């Protein structure tokens, strides 16, 4: 969005006026995490704000779905190893 990745924010920090109103800029405190900010957005910013919120929402949904699939895959793998020849301790413990 700002032509550089969030991890490079420090090198570009001086390029932004963080108190300028009605303009999208990297968030001064959270830019390293990919956050932006808008000070006192006017009505003409509404389409851009809606677009950015839609992108953020889609990314959050995607992250949630991937995490859910990983959790389900891990549970399935655990159940398979427990029920179908997984590691046992028979013969490993002293009597």
mmCIF file of the C-alpha atoms, coordinates in Angstrom:
data_MODEL
# 
_entry.id   MODEL 
# 
loop_
_atom_site.group_PDB 
_atom_site.id 
_atom_site.type_symbol 
_atom_site.label_atom_id 
_atom_site.label_alt_id 
_atom_site.label_comp_id 
_atom_site.label_asym_id 
_atom_site.label_entity_id 
_atom_site.label_seq_id 
_atom_site.pdbx_PDB_ins_code 
_atom_site.Cartn_x 
_atom_site.Cartn_y 
_atom_site.Cartn_z 
_atom_site.occupancy 
_atom_site.B_iso_or_equiv 
_atom_site.pdbx_formal_charge 
_atom_site.auth_seq_id 
_atom_site.auth_comp_id 
_atom_site.auth_asym_id 
_atom_site.auth_atom_id 
_atom_site.pdbx_PDB_model_num 
ATOM 1  C CA . UNK A 1 1  ? 0.000   0.000   0.000  1.00 0.00 ? 1  UNK A CA 1 
ATOM 2  C CA . UNK A 1 2  ? 2.868   2.380   0.779  1.00 0.00 ? 2  UNK A CA 1 
ATOM 3  C CA . UNK A 1 3  ? 5.324   0.956   -1.802 1.00 0.00 ? 3  UNK A CA 1 
ATOM 4  C CA . UNK A 1 4  ? 7.488   -0.709  0.853  1.00 0.00 ? 4  UNK A CA 1 
ATOM 5  C CA . UNK A 1 5  ? 6.967   -3.635  3.217  1.00 0.00 ? 5  UNK A CA 1 
ATOM 6  C CA . UNK A 1 6  ? 6.093   -2.920  6.864  1.00 0.00 ? 6  UNK A CA 1 
ATOM 7  C CA . UNK A 1 7  ? 9.528   -4.036  8.073  1.00 0.00 ? 7  UNK A CA 1 
ATOM 8  C CA . UNK A 1 8  ? 11.091  -1.119  6.125  1.00 0.00 ? 8  UNK A CA 1 
ATOM 9  C CA . UNK A 1 9  ? 8.906   1.532   7.815  1.00 0.00 ? 9  UNK A CA 1 
ATOM 10 C CA . UNK A 1 10 ? 11.780  3.012   9.864  1.00 0.00 ? 10 UNK A CA 1 
ATOM 11 C CA . UNK A 1 11 ? 13.691  3.878   6.682  1.00 0.00 ? 11 UNK A CA 1 
ATOM 12 C CA . UNK A 1 12 ? 10.651  5.753   5.284  1.00 0.00 ? 12 UNK A CA 1 
ATOM 13 C CA . UNK A 1 13 ? 9.244   7.294   8.472  1.00 0.00 ? 13 UNK A CA 1 
ATOM 14 C CA . UNK A 1 14 ? 10.401  10.835  7.573  1.00 0.00 ? 14 UNK A CA 1 
ATOM 15 C CA . UNK A 1 15 ? 8.381   10.752  4.332  1.00 0.00 ? 15 UNK A CA 1 
ATOM 16 C CA . UNK A 1 16 ? 5.045   11.028  6.181  1.00 0.00 ? 16 UNK A CA 1 
ATOM 17 C CA . UNK A 1 17 ? 3.205   13.801  7.979  1.00 0.00 ? 17 UNK A CA 1 
ATOM 18 C CA . UNK A 1 18 ? 1.346   11.838  10.676 1.00 0.00 ? 18 UNK A CA 1 
ATOM 19 C CA . UNK A 1 19 ? -0.876  14.778  11.691 1.00 0.00 ? 19 UNK A CA 1 
ATOM 20 C CA . UNK A 1 20 ? -2.104  15.611  8.198  1.00 0.00 ? 20 UNK A CA 1 
ATOM 21 C CA . UNK A 1 21 ? -5.860  15.160  8.073  1.00 0.00 ? 21 UNK A CA 1 
ATOM 22 C CA . UNK A 1 22 ? -7.862  13.169  5.547  1.00 0.00 ? 22 UNK A CA 1 
ATOM 23 C CA . UNK A 1 23 ? -4.969  11.092  4.235  1.00 0.00 ? 23 UNK A CA 1 
ATOM 24 C CA . UNK A 1 24 ? -3.966  7.441   4.616  1.00 0.00 ? 24 UNK A CA 1 
ATOM 25 C CA . UNK A 1 25 ? -0.505  7.090   6.164  1.00 0.00 ? 25 UNK A CA 1 
ATOM 26 C CA . UNK A 1 26 ? 1.292   4.286   7.992  1.00 0.00 ? 26 UNK A CA 1 
ATOM 27 C CA . UNK A 1 27 ? 0.320   4.172   11.645 1.00 0.00 ? 27 UNK A CA 1 
ATOM 28 C CA . UNK A 1 28 ? 3.188   5.814   13.568 1.00 0.00 ? 28 UNK A CA 1 
ATOM 29 C CA . UNK A 1 29 ? 3.121   3.179   16.314 1.00 0.00 ? 29 UNK A CA 1 
ATOM 30 C CA . UNK A 1 30 ? 1.967   0.041   14.514 1.00 0.00 ? 30 UNK A CA 1 
ATOM 31 C CA . UNK A 1 31 ? 3.272   0.410   10.950 1.00 0.00 ? 31 UNK A CA 1 
ATOM 32 C CA . UNK A 1 32 ? 5.678   -2.481  11.567 1.00 0.00 ? 32 UNK A CA 1 
ATOM 33 C CA . UNK A 1 33 ? 2.585   -4.692  11.799 1.00 0.00 ? 33 UNK A CA 1 
ATOM 34 C CA . UNK A 1 34 ? 1.084   -3.330  8.579  1.00 0.00 ? 34 UNK A CA 1 
ATOM 35 C CA . UNK A 1 35 ? -1.358  -0.861  10.154 1.00 0.00 ? 35 UNK A CA 1 
ATOM 36 C CA . UNK A 1 36 ? -2.323  2.415   8.524  1.00 0.00 ? 36 UNK A CA 1 
ATOM 37 C CA . UNK A 1 37 ? -4.155  5.401   9.929  1.00 0.00 ? 37 UNK A CA 1 
ATOM 38 C CA . UNK A 1 38 ? -6.323  8.304   8.793  1.00 0.00 ? 38 UNK A CA 1 
ATOM 39 C CA . UNK A 1 39 ? -6.626  11.421  10.938 1.00 0.00 ? 39 UNK A CA 1 
ATOM 40 C CA . UNK A 1 40 ? -10.115 12.949  10.688 1.00 0.00 ? 40 UNK A CA 1 
ATOM 41 C CA . UNK A 1 41 ? -11.218 11.318  7.424  1.00 0.00 ? 41 UNK A CA 1 
ATOM 42 C CA . UNK A 1 42 ? -13.639 13.330  5.340  1.00 0.00 ? 42 UNK A CA 1 
ATOM 43 C CA . UNK A 1 43 ? -16.615 11.930  3.422  1.00 0.00 ? 43 UNK A CA 1 
ATOM 44 C CA . UNK A 1 44 ? -14.567 11.648  0.210  1.00 0.00 ? 44 UNK A CA 1 
ATOM 45 C CA . UNK A 1 45 ? -12.376 9.052   1.981  1.00 0.00 ? 45 UNK A CA 1 
ATOM 46 C CA . UNK A 1 46 ? -15.352 6.706   2.522  1.00 0.00 ? 46 UNK A CA 1 
ATOM 47 C CA . UNK A 1 47 ? -14.784 4.586   -0.639 1.00 0.00 ? 47 UNK A CA 1 
ATOM 48 C CA . UNK A 1 48 ? -11.092 4.140   0.195  1.00 0.00 ? 48 UNK A CA 1 
ATOM 49 C CA . UNK A 1 49 ? -11.845 3.284   3.815  1.00 0.00 ? 49 UNK A CA 1 
ATOM 50 C CA . UNK A 1 50 ? -14.468 0.742   2.721  1.00 0.00 ? 50 UNK A CA 1 
ATOM 51 C CA . UNK A 1 51 ? -11.995 -0.786  0.249  1.00 0.00 ? 51 UNK A CA 1 
ATOM 52 C CA . UNK A 1 52 ? -9.241  -1.050  2.890  1.00 0.00 ? 52 UNK A CA 1 
ATOM 53 C CA . UNK A 1 53 ? -11.618 -2.553  5.453  1.00 0.00 ? 53 UNK A CA 1 
ATOM 54 C CA . UNK A 1 54 ? -12.800 -5.137  2.902  1.00 0.00 ? 54 UNK A CA 1 
ATOM 55 C CA . UNK A 1 55 ? -9.182  -6.128  2.197  1.00 0.00 ? 55 UNK A CA 1 
ATOM 56 C CA . UNK A 1 56 ? -8.379  -6.366  5.914  1.00 0.00 ? 56 UNK A CA 1 
ATOM 57 C CA . UNK A 1 57 ? -11.504 -8.439  6.558  1.00 0.00 ? 57 UNK A CA 1 
ATOM 58 C CA . UNK A 1 58 ? -10.727 -10.847 3.696  1.00 0.00 ? 58 UNK A CA 1 
ATOM 59 C CA . UNK A 1 59 ? -7.185  -11.324 5.015  1.00 0.00 ? 59 UNK A CA 1 
ATOM 60 C CA . UNK A 1 60 ? -8.485  -11.983 8.538  1.00 0.00 ? 60 UNK A CA 1 
ATOM 61 C CA . UNK A 1 61 ? -10.976 -14.556 7.227  1.00 0.00 ? 61 UNK A CA 1 
ATOM 62 C CA . UNK A 1 62 ? -8.210  -16.249 5.224  1.00 0.00 ? 62 UNK A CA 1 
ATOM 63 C CA . UNK A 1 63 ? -5.908  -16.406 8.275  1.00 0.00 ? 63 UNK A CA 1 
ATOM 64 C CA . UNK A 1 64 ? -8.711  -17.858 10.392 1.00 0.00 ? 64 UNK A CA 1 
ATOM 65 C CA . UNK A 1 65 ? -9.577  -20.501 7.788  1.00 0.00 ? 65 UNK A CA 1 
ATOM 66 C CA . UNK A 1 66 ? -5.923  -21.532 7.374  1.00 0.00 ? 66 UNK A CA 1 
ATOM 67 C CA . UNK A 1 67 ? -5.485  -21.794 11.148 1.00 0.00 ? 67 UNK A CA 1 
ATOM 68 C CA . UNK A 1 68 ? -8.667  -23.877 11.421 1.00 0.00 ? 68 UNK A CA 1 
ATOM 69 C CA . UNK A 1 69 ? -7.461  -26.236 8.677  1.00 0.00 ? 69 UNK A CA 1 
ATOM 70 C CA . UNK A 1 70 ? -4.058  -26.609 10.364 1.00 0.00 ? 70 UNK A CA 1 
ATOM 71 C CA . UNK A 1 71 ? -5.706  -27.384 13.702 1.00 0.00 ? 71 UNK A CA 1 
ATOM 72 C CA . UNK A 1 72 ? -8.007  -29.962 12.070 1.00 0.00 ? 72 UNK A CA 1 
ATOM 73 C CA . UNK A 1 73 ? -5.072  -31.550 10.225 1.00 0.00 ? 73 UNK A CA 1 
ATOM 74 C CA . UNK A 1 74 ? -3.065  -31.775 13.443 1.00 0.00 ? 74 UNK A CA 1 
ATOM 75 C CA . UNK A 1 75 ? -5.993  -33.336 15.311 1.00 0.00 ? 75 UNK A CA 1 
ATOM 76 C CA . UNK A 1 76 ? -6.484  -35.814 12.508 1.00 0.00 ? 76 UNK A CA 1 
ATOM 77 C CA . UNK A 1 77 ? -2.805  -36.750 12.484 1.00 0.00 ? 77 UNK A CA 1 
ATOM 78 C CA . UNK A 1 78 ? -2.819  -37.190 16.261 1.00 0.00 ? 78 UNK A CA 1 
ATOM 79 C CA . UNK A 1 79 ? -5.933  -39.391 16.124 1.00 0.00 ? 79 UNK A CA 1 
ATOM 80 C CA . UNK A 1 80 ? -4.450  -41.495 13.323 1.00 0.00 ? 80 UNK A CA 1 
ATOM 81 C CA . UNK A 1 81 ? -1.223  -42.138 15.230 1.00 0.00 ? 81 UNK A CA 1 
ATOM 82 C CA . UNK A 1 82 ? -3.098  -42.953 18.437 1.00 0.00 ? 82 UNK A CA 1 
ATOM 83 C CA . UNK A 1 83 ? -5.512  -45.379 16.728 1.00 0.00 ? 83 UNK A CA 1 
ATOM 84 C CA . UNK A 1 84 ? -3.419  -46.893 13.957 1.00 0.00 ? 84 UNK A CA 1 
ATOM 85 C CA . UNK A 1 85 ? -0.036  -48.057 15.092 1.00 0.00 ? 85 UNK A CA 1 
ATOM 86 C CA . UNK A 1 86 ? 1.236   -44.952 16.787 1.00 0.00 ? 86 UNK A CA 1 
ATOM 87 C CA . UNK A 1 87 ? 4.182   -45.030 19.178 1.00 0.00 ? 87 UNK A CA 1 
ATOM 88 C CA . UNK A 1 88 ? 3.599   -47.136 22.290 1.00 0.00 ? 88 UNK A CA 1 
ATOM 89 C CA . UNK A 1 89 ? 5.577   -47.596 25.469 1.00 0.00 ? 89 UNK A CA 1 
ATOM 90 C CA . UNK A 1 90 ? 5.160   -51.383 25.677 1.00 0.00 ? 90 UNK A CA 1 
ATOM 91 C CA . UNK A 1 91 ? 8.475   -52.888 26.707 1.00 0.00 ? 91 UNK A CA 1 
ATOM 92 C CA . UNK A 1 92 ? 10.099  -49.502 27.344 1.00 0.00 ? 92 UNK A CA 1 
ATOM 93 C CA . UNK A 1 93 ? 9.165   -49.066 30.979 1.00 0.00 ? 93 UNK A CA 1 
ATOM 94 C CA . UNK A 1 94 ? 10.869  -51.079 33.736 1.00 0.00 ? 94 UNK A CA 1 
ATOM 95 C CA . UNK A 1 95 ? 8.656   -53.585 35.536 1.00 0.00 ? 95 UNK A CA 1 
# 
